[in-house]
Short mmCIF file of C-alpha atoms in Angstrom, two decimals:
data_model
loop_
_atom_site.label_atom_id
_atom_site.label_comp_id
_atom_site.label_asym_id
_atom_site.label_seq_id
_atom_site.Cartn_x
_atom_site.Cartn_y
_atom_site.Cartn_z
CA MET A 156 181.68 -58.29 7.61
CA GLN A 157 180.01 -55.14 8.99
CA ARG A 158 180.85 -53.84 12.36
CA VAL A 159 178.91 -52.13 15.04
CA PRO A 160 180.44 -49.16 16.80
CA VAL A 161 180.72 -49.72 20.56
CA ILE A 162 180.85 -46.88 23.22
CA SER A 163 182.07 -47.74 26.63
CA LYS A 164 180.15 -47.12 29.89
CA ASP A 165 182.05 -43.75 30.48
CA GLY A 166 181.57 -42.61 26.71
CA THR A 167 184.88 -43.72 25.23
CA PRO A 168 184.71 -45.25 21.59
CA LEU A 169 185.89 -48.88 21.56
CA MET A 170 186.55 -51.16 18.92
CA PRO A 171 183.44 -52.06 16.77
CA THR A 172 182.03 -55.44 17.24
CA LYS A 173 180.09 -58.16 15.16
CA PRO A 174 176.39 -57.51 14.74
CA SER A 175 175.62 -60.89 16.38
CA ARG A 176 177.42 -59.87 19.55
CA ALA A 177 175.75 -56.52 19.50
CA ARG A 178 172.40 -58.16 19.33
CA ARG A 179 173.26 -60.53 22.17
CA TRP A 180 174.30 -57.59 24.48
CA LEU A 181 171.15 -55.84 23.67
CA ARG A 182 169.14 -58.89 24.40
CA ASP A 183 170.77 -59.59 27.73
CA GLY A 184 170.43 -56.08 28.88
CA LYS A 185 174.26 -55.46 28.84
CA ALA A 186 174.03 -52.55 26.38
CA ARG A 187 171.51 -50.08 24.84
CA VAL A 188 171.20 -48.39 21.35
CA TYR A 189 173.50 -45.36 21.19
CA SER A 190 171.97 -42.40 19.29
CA ASN A 191 174.09 -40.36 16.94
CA ASP A 192 173.48 -37.78 14.30
CA LEU A 193 174.81 -39.74 11.43
CA GLY A 194 172.12 -42.49 11.97
CA ILE A 195 174.73 -45.20 12.40
CA PHE A 196 173.55 -48.16 14.41
CA ALA A 197 175.75 -48.15 17.63
CA ILE A 198 175.54 -49.53 21.13
CA LYS A 199 176.68 -48.20 24.59
CA LEU A 200 177.77 -50.88 27.04
CA LEU A 201 176.20 -50.86 30.54
CA PHE A 202 179.17 -52.66 32.15
CA ASN A 203 182.93 -51.88 32.59
CA THR A 204 185.28 -53.57 30.12
CA GLY A 205 188.79 -53.33 28.79
CA GLU A 206 189.64 -50.18 26.53
CA GLU A 207 192.44 -51.63 24.32
CA VAL A 208 191.88 -50.51 20.81
CA GLN A 209 193.56 -50.99 17.33
CA PRO A 210 194.63 -48.30 15.07
CA VAL A 211 191.72 -46.53 13.20
CA ALA A 212 192.05 -43.90 10.68
CA VAL A 213 189.65 -41.31 8.96
CA GLY A 214 190.35 -40.50 5.30
CA ILE A 215 189.00 -37.29 3.64
CA ASP A 216 188.95 -36.59 -0.05
CA PRO A 217 187.93 -32.81 -0.07
CA GLY A 218 186.26 -31.41 -3.16
CA LYS A 219 184.32 -28.31 -4.41
CA LYS A 220 180.79 -29.82 -4.49
CA PHE A 221 181.37 -33.40 -3.09
CA THR A 222 183.60 -34.91 -0.44
CA GLY A 223 184.38 -38.49 0.39
CA MET A 224 185.01 -39.72 3.83
CA ALA A 225 185.83 -43.18 5.15
CA VAL A 226 186.85 -44.85 8.48
CA GLN A 227 189.40 -47.69 8.15
CA SER A 228 191.05 -50.06 10.36
CA LYS A 229 193.87 -52.55 9.47
CA ARG A 230 191.26 -55.43 9.11
CA THR A 231 188.19 -53.77 7.88
CA THR A 232 186.48 -50.72 6.42
CA LEU A 233 184.20 -49.44 9.08
CA TRP A 234 182.13 -46.75 7.29
CA MET A 235 182.03 -44.79 4.02
CA GLY A 236 180.20 -41.57 3.22
CA HIS A 237 179.53 -39.18 0.34
CA LEU A 238 179.01 -35.69 1.45
CA LYS A 239 177.07 -33.14 -0.73
CA LEU A 240 178.68 -29.93 0.06
CA PRO A 241 176.72 -26.55 0.20
CA PHE A 242 179.04 -24.64 -2.05
CA ASP A 243 176.41 -23.62 -4.87
CA LYS A 244 173.73 -22.70 -2.36
CA ILE A 245 175.94 -20.52 -0.18
CA LYS A 246 177.40 -18.78 -3.24
CA LYS A 247 173.90 -18.03 -4.52
CA ARG A 248 172.81 -16.74 -1.23
CA MET A 249 175.76 -14.45 -0.81
CA GLU A 250 175.02 -13.00 -4.29
CA GLN A 251 171.30 -12.40 -3.33
CA ARG A 252 172.42 -10.82 -0.01
CA GLU A 253 174.65 -8.35 -1.91
CA MET A 254 171.97 -7.49 -4.26
CA MET A 255 169.44 -6.84 -1.52
CA ARG A 256 171.96 -4.56 0.44
CA ARG A 257 172.44 -2.45 -2.58
CA GLU A 258 168.61 -2.00 -3.10
CA ARG A 259 168.17 -1.06 0.55
CA ARG A 260 170.99 1.56 0.37
CA GLY A 261 169.57 2.84 -2.84
CA ARG A 262 166.12 3.32 -1.27
CA ARG A 263 167.37 5.31 1.62
CA ILE A 264 169.19 7.84 -0.33
CA ASN A 265 167.26 11.00 -1.22
CA ARG A 266 168.38 11.53 -4.85
CA LYS A 267 166.84 14.99 -4.89
CA LEU A 268 169.55 16.31 -2.53
CA PRO A 269 172.91 17.48 -3.92
CA PHE A 270 175.50 14.58 -3.92
CA SER A 271 177.44 16.14 -1.08
CA GLU A 272 174.38 16.10 1.24
CA ARG A 273 173.12 12.63 0.56
CA ALA A 274 173.22 9.94 3.35
CA HIS A 275 176.06 7.89 1.86
CA ARG A 276 177.87 5.34 4.12
CA GLN A 277 180.94 6.67 5.66
CA VAL A 278 184.36 5.50 4.75
CA ARG A 279 185.36 2.44 6.69
CA PHE A 280 188.69 2.04 8.63
CA ASP A 281 191.25 -0.29 7.28
CA ASN A 282 190.23 -3.68 8.91
CA ARG A 283 191.21 -5.99 6.15
CA ARG A 284 193.72 -8.56 7.25
CA GLN A 285 193.58 -10.77 4.09
CA ARG A 286 193.10 -13.96 6.13
CA LYS A 287 189.31 -14.58 5.58
CA ILE A 288 188.24 -17.34 3.30
CA PRO A 289 185.03 -17.17 1.08
CA PRO A 290 181.85 -18.19 2.95
CA SER A 291 181.05 -20.87 0.39
CA ILE A 292 184.49 -22.57 0.79
CA ARG A 293 184.26 -22.21 4.74
CA ALA A 294 180.87 -23.74 4.73
CA ASN A 295 182.21 -26.67 2.89
CA ARG A 296 185.11 -27.22 5.33
CA GLU A 297 182.91 -26.64 8.41
CA PHE A 298 180.42 -29.35 7.06
CA GLU A 299 183.28 -31.80 6.80
CA LEU A 300 184.35 -31.05 10.37
CA ARG A 301 180.76 -31.55 11.47
CA VAL A 302 180.74 -35.11 10.13
CA PHE A 303 184.29 -35.73 11.34
CA LYS A 304 183.24 -34.86 14.77
CA GLU A 305 180.52 -37.46 14.81
CA LEU A 306 182.82 -40.02 13.54
CA ILE A 307 185.49 -39.60 16.19
CA GLY A 308 182.61 -39.96 18.73
CA LEU A 309 181.87 -43.33 17.49
CA PHE A 310 185.26 -44.85 16.46
CA PRO A 311 188.64 -44.86 18.32
CA VAL A 312 190.22 -42.73 15.67
CA GLU A 313 193.98 -42.30 15.98
CA ALA A 314 194.77 -40.47 12.68
CA VAL A 315 193.25 -38.46 9.84
CA CYS A 316 194.59 -38.71 6.27
CA TYR A 317 193.74 -35.60 4.32
CA GLU A 318 194.25 -35.26 0.50
CA ILE A 319 195.77 -31.95 -0.50
CA VAL A 320 196.06 -29.99 -3.83
CA LYS A 321 199.33 -28.43 -4.91
CA ALA A 322 199.33 -26.10 -7.90
CA SER A 323 201.53 -23.19 -9.08
CA GLY A 324 200.19 -19.72 -9.43
CA SER A 325 197.55 -17.89 -7.29
CA LYS A 326 196.30 -19.22 -4.08
CA GLY A 327 192.84 -18.88 -5.68
CA PHE A 328 193.57 -21.72 -8.08
CA SER A 329 190.65 -23.69 -6.84
CA PRO A 330 188.08 -23.70 -3.94
CA VAL A 331 189.74 -26.82 -2.51
CA MET A 332 193.22 -25.28 -2.47
CA VAL A 333 192.01 -22.06 -0.69
CA GLY A 334 190.30 -24.09 2.11
CA GLN A 335 192.85 -26.79 2.74
CA ASN A 336 195.28 -24.69 4.72
CA TRP A 337 192.50 -23.51 6.97
CA MET A 338 191.26 -27.15 7.49
CA LEU A 339 194.71 -28.40 8.51
CA GLU A 340 195.05 -25.52 10.94
CA ARG A 341 191.81 -26.56 12.57
CA PHE A 342 193.22 -30.12 12.83
CA ALA A 343 196.25 -28.90 14.53
CA SER A 344 194.41 -26.65 17.04
CA ASP A 345 191.35 -28.59 17.79
CA TYR A 346 192.50 -32.16 17.54
CA THR A 347 195.99 -32.19 19.09
CA ASN A 348 195.72 -35.92 20.00
CA LEU A 349 195.29 -37.08 16.40
CA LYS A 350 198.09 -37.59 13.99
CA VAL A 351 197.50 -35.80 10.60
CA LEU A 352 198.86 -37.31 7.39
CA THR A 353 198.55 -35.35 3.99
CA GLN A 354 198.95 -36.99 0.63
CA GLN A 355 198.64 -35.71 -2.93
CA GLY A 356 196.22 -36.88 -5.55
CA TRP A 357 198.68 -39.03 -7.49
CA GLU A 358 199.50 -40.75 -4.30
CA THR A 359 195.83 -41.46 -3.76
CA SER A 360 195.56 -42.90 -7.34
CA ASN A 361 198.58 -45.16 -6.95
CA LEU A 362 197.16 -46.65 -3.65
CA ARG A 363 193.60 -47.01 -5.11
CA GLN A 364 195.18 -48.94 -8.13
CA TYR A 365 197.29 -51.15 -5.95
CA LEU A 366 194.21 -52.13 -4.04
CA ARG A 367 192.25 -52.74 -7.21
CA LEU A 368 189.43 -50.26 -6.21
CA PRO A 369 187.25 -48.99 -9.02
CA LYS A 370 186.87 -45.40 -9.71
CA GLU A 371 183.97 -43.36 -11.40
CA LYS A 372 185.35 -40.54 -13.45
CA ALA A 373 182.50 -39.80 -15.81
CA ASP A 374 180.03 -38.28 -13.41
CA LYS A 375 181.33 -36.86 -10.23
CA SER A 376 177.71 -36.42 -8.81
CA LYS A 377 176.91 -40.11 -8.66
CA GLU A 378 175.92 -41.08 -5.17
CA ILE A 379 178.07 -44.26 -5.16
CA ARG A 380 181.23 -45.56 -3.29
CA GLU A 381 183.34 -45.40 -6.45
CA THR A 382 182.86 -41.64 -6.99
CA HIS A 383 184.68 -40.16 -3.98
CA ALA A 384 184.39 -42.54 -1.00
CA THR A 385 187.02 -44.99 -2.36
CA ASP A 386 189.55 -42.19 -2.73
CA ALA A 387 189.02 -41.29 1.04
CA LEU A 388 190.07 -44.72 2.23
CA ALA A 389 192.68 -44.10 4.86
CA ALA A 390 194.78 -47.10 3.63
CA SER A 391 197.90 -45.00 3.45
CA TRP A 392 198.08 -44.98 7.17
CA PHE A 393 198.65 -48.78 6.97
CA LEU A 394 200.39 -49.01 3.70
CA LYS A 395 203.67 -47.28 2.62
CA TYR A 396 205.52 -47.45 -0.68
CA ARG A 397 209.17 -47.80 -0.33
CA GLN A 398 211.35 -47.06 -3.43
CA ILE A 399 215.21 -47.37 -3.71
CA LYS A 400 217.07 -45.57 -6.36
CA GLY A 401 217.32 -47.67 -9.56
CA SER A 402 214.48 -50.09 -8.64
CA ARG A 403 210.61 -49.99 -8.85
CA GLY A 404 210.00 -50.32 -5.19
CA TRP A 405 207.38 -52.21 -3.24
CA TRP A 406 204.59 -51.73 -0.88
CA GLU A 407 205.07 -52.30 3.00
CA GLY A 408 202.25 -52.92 5.40
CA GLU A 409 198.93 -54.53 5.32
CA VAL A 410 195.18 -53.54 5.03
CA GLU A 411 191.95 -55.18 4.20
CA VAL A 412 189.24 -53.21 2.34
CA SER A 413 185.65 -54.64 3.07
CA PRO A 414 183.39 -54.98 0.16
CA HIS A 415 180.13 -54.71 2.11
CA THR A 416 180.66 -51.41 4.06
CA PRO A 417 177.91 -49.28 5.39
CA PHE A 418 177.66 -46.30 2.98
CA ALA A 419 175.70 -43.17 3.41
CA ILE A 420 174.85 -39.95 1.70
CA VAL A 421 175.16 -36.86 3.98
CA SER A 422 173.84 -33.43 3.30
CA ARG A 423 172.54 -30.28 5.05
CA PRO A 424 168.82 -29.45 5.27
CA PRO A 425 168.39 -26.58 2.64
CA VAL A 426 166.62 -24.50 5.10
CA SER A 427 166.63 -20.64 4.31
CA ARG A 428 167.52 -18.26 7.11
CA ARG A 429 164.98 -15.67 8.15
CA GLN A 430 165.17 -12.93 5.66
CA LEU A 431 164.60 -9.15 6.46
CA HIS A 432 162.31 -8.95 3.42
CA LEU A 433 161.45 -10.44 0.02
CA MET A 434 163.42 -9.35 -2.93
CA VAL A 435 160.31 -7.71 -4.46
CA PRO A 436 158.28 -5.89 -1.69
CA ALA A 437 154.52 -6.52 -1.71
CA LYS A 438 151.98 -3.98 -2.56
CA GLY A 439 150.88 -1.81 0.43
CA GLY A 440 154.12 -2.45 2.18
CA ASN A 441 153.07 -5.61 4.00
CA ARG A 442 155.61 -8.30 3.39
CA ARG A 443 154.90 -11.93 4.02
CA ARG A 444 157.14 -14.24 6.16
CA TYR A 445 160.01 -16.03 4.49
CA GLY A 446 162.70 -18.29 5.70
CA GLY A 447 163.42 -19.30 9.27
CA THR A 448 163.19 -22.87 10.98
CA VAL A 449 160.16 -22.43 13.16
CA THR A 450 156.76 -23.63 12.30
CA GLY A 451 153.39 -22.87 13.77
CA HIS A 452 152.91 -26.39 14.91
CA GLY A 453 155.64 -27.07 17.34
CA PHE A 454 157.97 -28.54 14.82
CA ARG A 455 161.22 -27.04 13.35
CA LYS A 456 162.32 -27.39 9.72
CA GLY A 457 164.67 -30.38 9.41
CA ASP A 458 163.13 -32.41 12.10
CA PHE A 459 162.68 -36.08 11.38
CA VAL A 460 159.01 -36.95 11.74
CA GLU A 461 156.56 -39.69 11.00
CA ALA A 462 153.12 -38.88 9.41
CA GLU A 463 150.03 -40.86 8.34
CA LYS A 464 147.66 -40.28 5.49
CA ALA A 465 145.05 -42.56 3.99
CA GLY A 466 146.51 -45.58 6.22
CA ILE A 467 149.98 -45.06 4.75
CA VAL A 468 152.78 -44.11 7.11
CA TYR A 469 155.44 -41.65 5.72
CA ARG A 470 158.82 -40.73 7.33
CA GLY A 471 160.68 -37.68 6.36
CA TRP A 472 161.97 -34.18 7.30
CA VAL A 473 159.85 -31.12 7.95
CA SER A 474 160.36 -28.74 5.11
CA GLY A 475 157.47 -26.15 5.58
CA ASP A 476 154.03 -25.51 6.98
CA THR A 477 150.74 -23.94 6.26
CA LYS A 478 147.85 -22.83 8.73
CA THR A 479 146.79 -26.46 9.48
CA GLN A 480 149.33 -28.75 7.69
CA VAL A 481 153.06 -29.59 7.73
CA SER A 482 155.10 -30.33 4.74
CA ILE A 483 157.33 -33.35 4.78
CA SER A 484 160.15 -34.02 2.26
CA ASP A 485 162.59 -37.08 1.69
CA ALA A 486 166.25 -37.19 1.92
CA ASN A 487 166.58 -35.46 -1.43
CA TRP A 488 164.24 -32.53 -0.25
CA LYS A 489 161.61 -33.80 -2.56
CA ARG A 490 158.12 -33.24 -0.97
CA LEU A 491 156.27 -36.41 0.02
CA GLY A 492 153.24 -34.45 0.74
CA GLN A 493 151.42 -32.17 3.19
CA PHE A 494 149.84 -33.77 6.35
CA THR A 495 147.53 -32.51 9.06
CA ALA A 496 149.68 -31.36 12.00
CA ARG A 497 148.01 -33.56 14.53
CA LYS A 498 148.97 -36.65 12.46
CA VAL A 499 152.52 -35.79 12.52
CA ARG A 500 154.79 -37.16 15.23
CA LEU A 501 158.26 -36.16 16.11
CA LEU A 502 161.02 -38.78 15.88
CA LYS A 503 164.14 -36.72 16.14
CA ARG A 504 164.92 -32.94 16.37
CA ASN A 505 166.86 -31.18 13.54
CA THR A 506 170.58 -32.07 13.90
CA GLY A 507 171.82 -30.02 10.97
CA LEU A 508 172.48 -33.32 8.93
CA ILE A 509 170.41 -35.47 6.63
CA CYS A 510 171.80 -38.91 6.26
CA LYS A 511 170.46 -41.57 3.72
CA ALA A 512 171.73 -44.92 3.76
CA ALA A 513 172.81 -46.23 0.21
CA LEU A 514 173.65 -49.65 -1.23
#
């Protein structure tokens, strides 16, 4: 059975409740709908109550292009998510930035002068500490932390289970391996009240097989539970495998995985930052505007809006604008159409997240 997150009167996450009880509280005026950036239906109580909670854990199965996340208690699975990471987009933009910088430097150098008199950049001082991680990997991990922050604001999370990669050789073995230490450091510094459990991939596989959960291995991009979200189930917080020398061992503990759990696809709005100029300068030196989040109609790119055209109501995210119209796209950033600005109504400001509920 699905559960509705409950927030106490002072803002503390409590144990989720049944939908029927949540509806009754809303009907009697004892609670109100609690808004959050993940679009999860939650309520906030308007009366004081006890704050006893049961253990709840968040599981994270990090990847290079996709990450699975899940919230699990001993009796039920509370939420599952499939995160579409910005790795490829950030990598492409960094390559474009490097190319544009080289072009700008090339244009400011007067090549008619002798080499010793040209305006080359001066030698930098030695400020390399070898502790930075690539921007694309950092963006992946920060996106996971962004979603994790929303989850701990909705559920009484006690622990986080994080899958790690171990491999011999260079630390640049994979993007996941490069960023995992940085992620664990953030958990240790920013969330000191949470318990952190790490487990390797083979341990996740054994646990998934014991719980008889299906796994999609052919296509890692499929937006279904079986691709990554089932690997993120934090069941290892409640189940332990005990093995004695000379025997096969057994599982200790108890956990129940719910078959009908809310499942969402979470991504970032693919909005380009304001560029200094286009890659190819326009004739006459007048360069048109490109990028940025501000439109000329009071909306921002990524805002969730409602628009009407020919008697049909559309809901989506602002993705661009013209002189008189606003472009609206769906969760996959496919344009639904262009609408007259006065017929567009703001529903929610840009939160940096696009959440799409999936079956």
